[in-house]
Tab-separated table of C-alpha atoms in Angstrom:
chain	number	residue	atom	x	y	z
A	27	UNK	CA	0.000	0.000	0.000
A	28	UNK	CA	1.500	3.695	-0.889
A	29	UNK	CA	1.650	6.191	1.373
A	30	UNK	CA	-1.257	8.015	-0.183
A	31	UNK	CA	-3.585	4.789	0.350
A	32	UNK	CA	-2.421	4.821	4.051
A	33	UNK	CA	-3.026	8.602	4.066
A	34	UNK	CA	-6.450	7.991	2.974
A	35	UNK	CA	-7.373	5.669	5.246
A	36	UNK	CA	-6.687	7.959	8.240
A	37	UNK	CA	-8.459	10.445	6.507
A	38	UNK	CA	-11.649	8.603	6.354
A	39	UNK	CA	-11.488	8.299	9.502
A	40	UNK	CA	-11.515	12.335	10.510
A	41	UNK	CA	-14.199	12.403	8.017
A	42	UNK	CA	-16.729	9.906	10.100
A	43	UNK	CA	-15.880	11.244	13.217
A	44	UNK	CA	-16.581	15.468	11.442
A	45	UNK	CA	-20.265	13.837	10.475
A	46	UNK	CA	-20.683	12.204	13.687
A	47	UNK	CA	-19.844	15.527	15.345
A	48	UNK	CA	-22.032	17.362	12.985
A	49	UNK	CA	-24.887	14.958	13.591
A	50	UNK	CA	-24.600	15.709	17.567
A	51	UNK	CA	-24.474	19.119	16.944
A	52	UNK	CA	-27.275	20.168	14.102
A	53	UNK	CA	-29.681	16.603	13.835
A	54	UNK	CA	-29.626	15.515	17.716
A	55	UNK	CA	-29.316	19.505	18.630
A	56	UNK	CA	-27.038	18.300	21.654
A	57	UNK	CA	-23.838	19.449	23.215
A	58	UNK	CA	-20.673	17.702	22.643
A	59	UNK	CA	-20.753	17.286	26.458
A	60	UNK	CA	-23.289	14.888	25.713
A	61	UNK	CA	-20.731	12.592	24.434
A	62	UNK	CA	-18.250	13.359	27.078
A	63	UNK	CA	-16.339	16.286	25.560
A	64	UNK	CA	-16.097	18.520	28.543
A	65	UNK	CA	-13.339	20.914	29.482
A	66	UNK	CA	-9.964	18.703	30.837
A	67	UNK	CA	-10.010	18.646	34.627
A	68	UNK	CA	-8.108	17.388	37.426
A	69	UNK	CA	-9.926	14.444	36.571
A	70	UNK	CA	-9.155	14.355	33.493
A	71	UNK	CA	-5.935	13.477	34.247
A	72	UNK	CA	-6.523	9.871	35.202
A	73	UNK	CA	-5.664	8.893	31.427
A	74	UNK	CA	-2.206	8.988	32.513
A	75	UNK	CA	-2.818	6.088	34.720
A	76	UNK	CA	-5.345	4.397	32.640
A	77	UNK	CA	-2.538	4.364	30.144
A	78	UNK	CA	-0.127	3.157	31.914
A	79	UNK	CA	-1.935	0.204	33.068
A	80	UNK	CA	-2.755	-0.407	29.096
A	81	UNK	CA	0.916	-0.342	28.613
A	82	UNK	CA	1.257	-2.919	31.234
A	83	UNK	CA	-1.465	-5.244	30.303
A	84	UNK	CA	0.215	-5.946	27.080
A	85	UNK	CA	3.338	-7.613	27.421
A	86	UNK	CA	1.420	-9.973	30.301
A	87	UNK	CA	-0.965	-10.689	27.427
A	88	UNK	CA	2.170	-11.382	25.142
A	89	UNK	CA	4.356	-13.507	27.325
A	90	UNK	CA	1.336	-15.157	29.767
A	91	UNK	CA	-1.596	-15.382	28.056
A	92	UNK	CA	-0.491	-15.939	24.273
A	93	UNK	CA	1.548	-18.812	25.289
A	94	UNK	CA	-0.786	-20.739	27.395
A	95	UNK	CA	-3.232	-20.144	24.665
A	96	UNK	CA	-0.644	-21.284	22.247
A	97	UNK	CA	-1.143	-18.102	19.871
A	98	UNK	CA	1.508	-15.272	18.988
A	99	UNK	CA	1.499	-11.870	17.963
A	100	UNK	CA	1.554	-10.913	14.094
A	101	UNK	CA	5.237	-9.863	13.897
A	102	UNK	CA	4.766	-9.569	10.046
A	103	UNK	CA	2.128	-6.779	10.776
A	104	UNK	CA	4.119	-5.391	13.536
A	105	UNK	CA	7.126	-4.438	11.706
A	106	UNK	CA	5.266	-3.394	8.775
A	107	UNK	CA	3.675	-0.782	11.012
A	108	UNK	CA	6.902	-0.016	12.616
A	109	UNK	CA	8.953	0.240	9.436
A	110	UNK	CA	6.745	3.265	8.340
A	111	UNK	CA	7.721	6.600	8.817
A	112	UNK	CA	7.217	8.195	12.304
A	113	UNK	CA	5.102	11.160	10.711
A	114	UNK	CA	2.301	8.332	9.837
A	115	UNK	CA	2.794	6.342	13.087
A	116	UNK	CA	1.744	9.917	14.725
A	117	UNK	CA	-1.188	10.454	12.748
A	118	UNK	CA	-2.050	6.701	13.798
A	119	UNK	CA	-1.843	7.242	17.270
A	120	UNK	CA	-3.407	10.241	17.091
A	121	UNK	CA	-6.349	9.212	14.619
A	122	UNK	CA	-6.795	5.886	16.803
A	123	UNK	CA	-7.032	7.652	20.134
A	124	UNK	CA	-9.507	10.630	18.838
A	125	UNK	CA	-11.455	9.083	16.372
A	126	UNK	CA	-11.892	5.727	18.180
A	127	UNK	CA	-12.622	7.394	21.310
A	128	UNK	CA	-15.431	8.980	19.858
A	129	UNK	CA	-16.580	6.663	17.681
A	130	UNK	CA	-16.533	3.769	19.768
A	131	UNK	CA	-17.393	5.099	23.434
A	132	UNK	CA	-18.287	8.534	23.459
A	133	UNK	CA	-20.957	8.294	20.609
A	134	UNK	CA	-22.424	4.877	21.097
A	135	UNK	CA	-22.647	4.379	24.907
A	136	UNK	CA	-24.546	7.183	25.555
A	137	UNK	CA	-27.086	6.759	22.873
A	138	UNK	CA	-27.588	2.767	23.672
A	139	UNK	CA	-28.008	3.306	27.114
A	140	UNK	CA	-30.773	5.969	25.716
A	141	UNK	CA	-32.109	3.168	23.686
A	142	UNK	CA	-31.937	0.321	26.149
A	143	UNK	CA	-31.910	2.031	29.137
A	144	UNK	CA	-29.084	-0.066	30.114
A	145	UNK	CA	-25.220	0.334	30.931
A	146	UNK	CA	-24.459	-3.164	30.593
A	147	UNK	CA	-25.532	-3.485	26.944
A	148	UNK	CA	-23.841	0.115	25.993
A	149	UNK	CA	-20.733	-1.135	27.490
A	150	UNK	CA	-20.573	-4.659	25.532
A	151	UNK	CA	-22.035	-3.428	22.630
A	152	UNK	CA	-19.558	-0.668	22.598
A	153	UNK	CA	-16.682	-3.401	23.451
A	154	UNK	CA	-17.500	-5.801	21.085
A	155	UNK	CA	-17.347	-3.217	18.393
A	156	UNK	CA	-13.828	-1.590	19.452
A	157	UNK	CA	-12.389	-5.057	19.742
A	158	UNK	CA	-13.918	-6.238	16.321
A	159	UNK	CA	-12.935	-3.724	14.609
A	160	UNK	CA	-9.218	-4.686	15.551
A	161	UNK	CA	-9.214	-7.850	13.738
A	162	UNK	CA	-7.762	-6.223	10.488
A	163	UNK	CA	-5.170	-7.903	9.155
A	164	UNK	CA	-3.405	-8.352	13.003
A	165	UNK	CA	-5.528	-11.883	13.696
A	166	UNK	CA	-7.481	-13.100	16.174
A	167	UNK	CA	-4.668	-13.118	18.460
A	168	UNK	CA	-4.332	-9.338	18.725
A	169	UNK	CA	-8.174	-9.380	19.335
A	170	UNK	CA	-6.794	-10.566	23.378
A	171	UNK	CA	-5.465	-7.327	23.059
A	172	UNK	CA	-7.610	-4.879	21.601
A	173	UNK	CA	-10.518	-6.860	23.968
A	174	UNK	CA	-8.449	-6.210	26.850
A	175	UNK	CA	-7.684	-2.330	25.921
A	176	UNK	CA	-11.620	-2.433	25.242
A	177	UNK	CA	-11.970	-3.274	28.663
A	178	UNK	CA	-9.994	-0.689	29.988
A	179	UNK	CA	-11.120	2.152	27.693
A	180	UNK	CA	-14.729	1.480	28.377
A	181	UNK	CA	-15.036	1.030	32.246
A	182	UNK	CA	-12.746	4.647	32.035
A	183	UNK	CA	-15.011	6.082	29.805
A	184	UNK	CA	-18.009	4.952	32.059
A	185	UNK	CA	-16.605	6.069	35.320
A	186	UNK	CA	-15.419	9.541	34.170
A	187	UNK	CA	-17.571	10.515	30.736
A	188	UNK	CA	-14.584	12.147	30.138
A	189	UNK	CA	-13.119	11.818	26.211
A	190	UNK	CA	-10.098	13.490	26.838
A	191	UNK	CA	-9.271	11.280	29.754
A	192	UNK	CA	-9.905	8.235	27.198
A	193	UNK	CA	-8.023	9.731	24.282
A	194	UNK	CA	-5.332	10.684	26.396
A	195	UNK	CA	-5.247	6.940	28.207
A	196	UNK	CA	-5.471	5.580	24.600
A	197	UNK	CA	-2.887	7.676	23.025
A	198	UNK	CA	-0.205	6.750	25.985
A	199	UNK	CA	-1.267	2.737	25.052
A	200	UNK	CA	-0.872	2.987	20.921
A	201	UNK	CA	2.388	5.569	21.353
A	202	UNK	CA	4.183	2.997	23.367
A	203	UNK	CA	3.839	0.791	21.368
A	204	UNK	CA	3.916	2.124	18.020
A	205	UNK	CA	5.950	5.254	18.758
A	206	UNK	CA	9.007	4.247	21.194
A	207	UNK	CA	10.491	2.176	18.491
């Protein structure tokens, strides 16, 4: 895939989250607060820890749980992503932690618990499609991971409705891995 291809992709992305946004804002005639954009806090600040415990969940999954489930991470994938430039590994991290935020918690749990009246469903609902949408070309074994960051993302996002938090939590996950290299 060229550089333009991967380009476009990311852009895509921007563009569903800009209609999703402009939905909220001139359709639903709601606040952005009403999918947990609010102005950074104190609070806000408990990404950092969020993220670190993302950070630390992986290599538990890599070395523990992949090998008593007999799986391994897509290396082939891995270094592809690593091998490109660090310019597009930002705009990955950065893409993945806004647009996913939004378009996989802050959008969807609100409006199912609206629907069904229940947290429980919005949170698996929302969690099966975060770690679904993972399964790309990484396998299933890197859906362990993306379930487990699922996890973690949504229970933050449910405790503190706050996006930043969540895109900052996500951010510190994808950038250490994807970034430090």
């Amino acid at each position: 895939m060229c550089s333009s291809d991967l380009v476009g992709r990311e852009v895509l992305w921007w563009v569903l989250v800009a209609i999703v946004l402009i939905y909220i804002v001139f359709v639903e005639r709601l606040p952005l607060s009403s999918i947990g954009f609010k102005r950074p806090s104190w609070g806000t600040l408990w990404g950092i820890p969020a993220g670190i415990l993302l950070v630390i969940g992986v290599p538990i999954i890599y070395f523990v749980v992949f090998p008593m489930l007999h799986l391994h991470m897509n290396s082939a994938e891995m270094a592809k992503l690593t091998s490109m430039p660090f310019w597009y590994r930002l705009l990955l991290v950065t893409r993945a932690a806004v647009c996913e935020e939004i378009l996989f918690r802050g959008y969807p749990i609100p409006r199912t618990e609206e629907l069904t009246g229940s947290t429980w469903i919005a949170a698996v609902v929302s969690w099966v499609a975060f770690t679904a949408a993972h399964l790309g070309s990484w396998g299933w074994a890197q859906l362990i991971v993306a379930g487990y960051g699922g996890v973690i993302l949504t229970a933050l996002y449910l405790w503190r409705r706050d996006l930043v938090c969540n895109m900052m939590a996500h951010f510190i996950a994808d950038g250490a891995g994807f970034l430090l290299r």
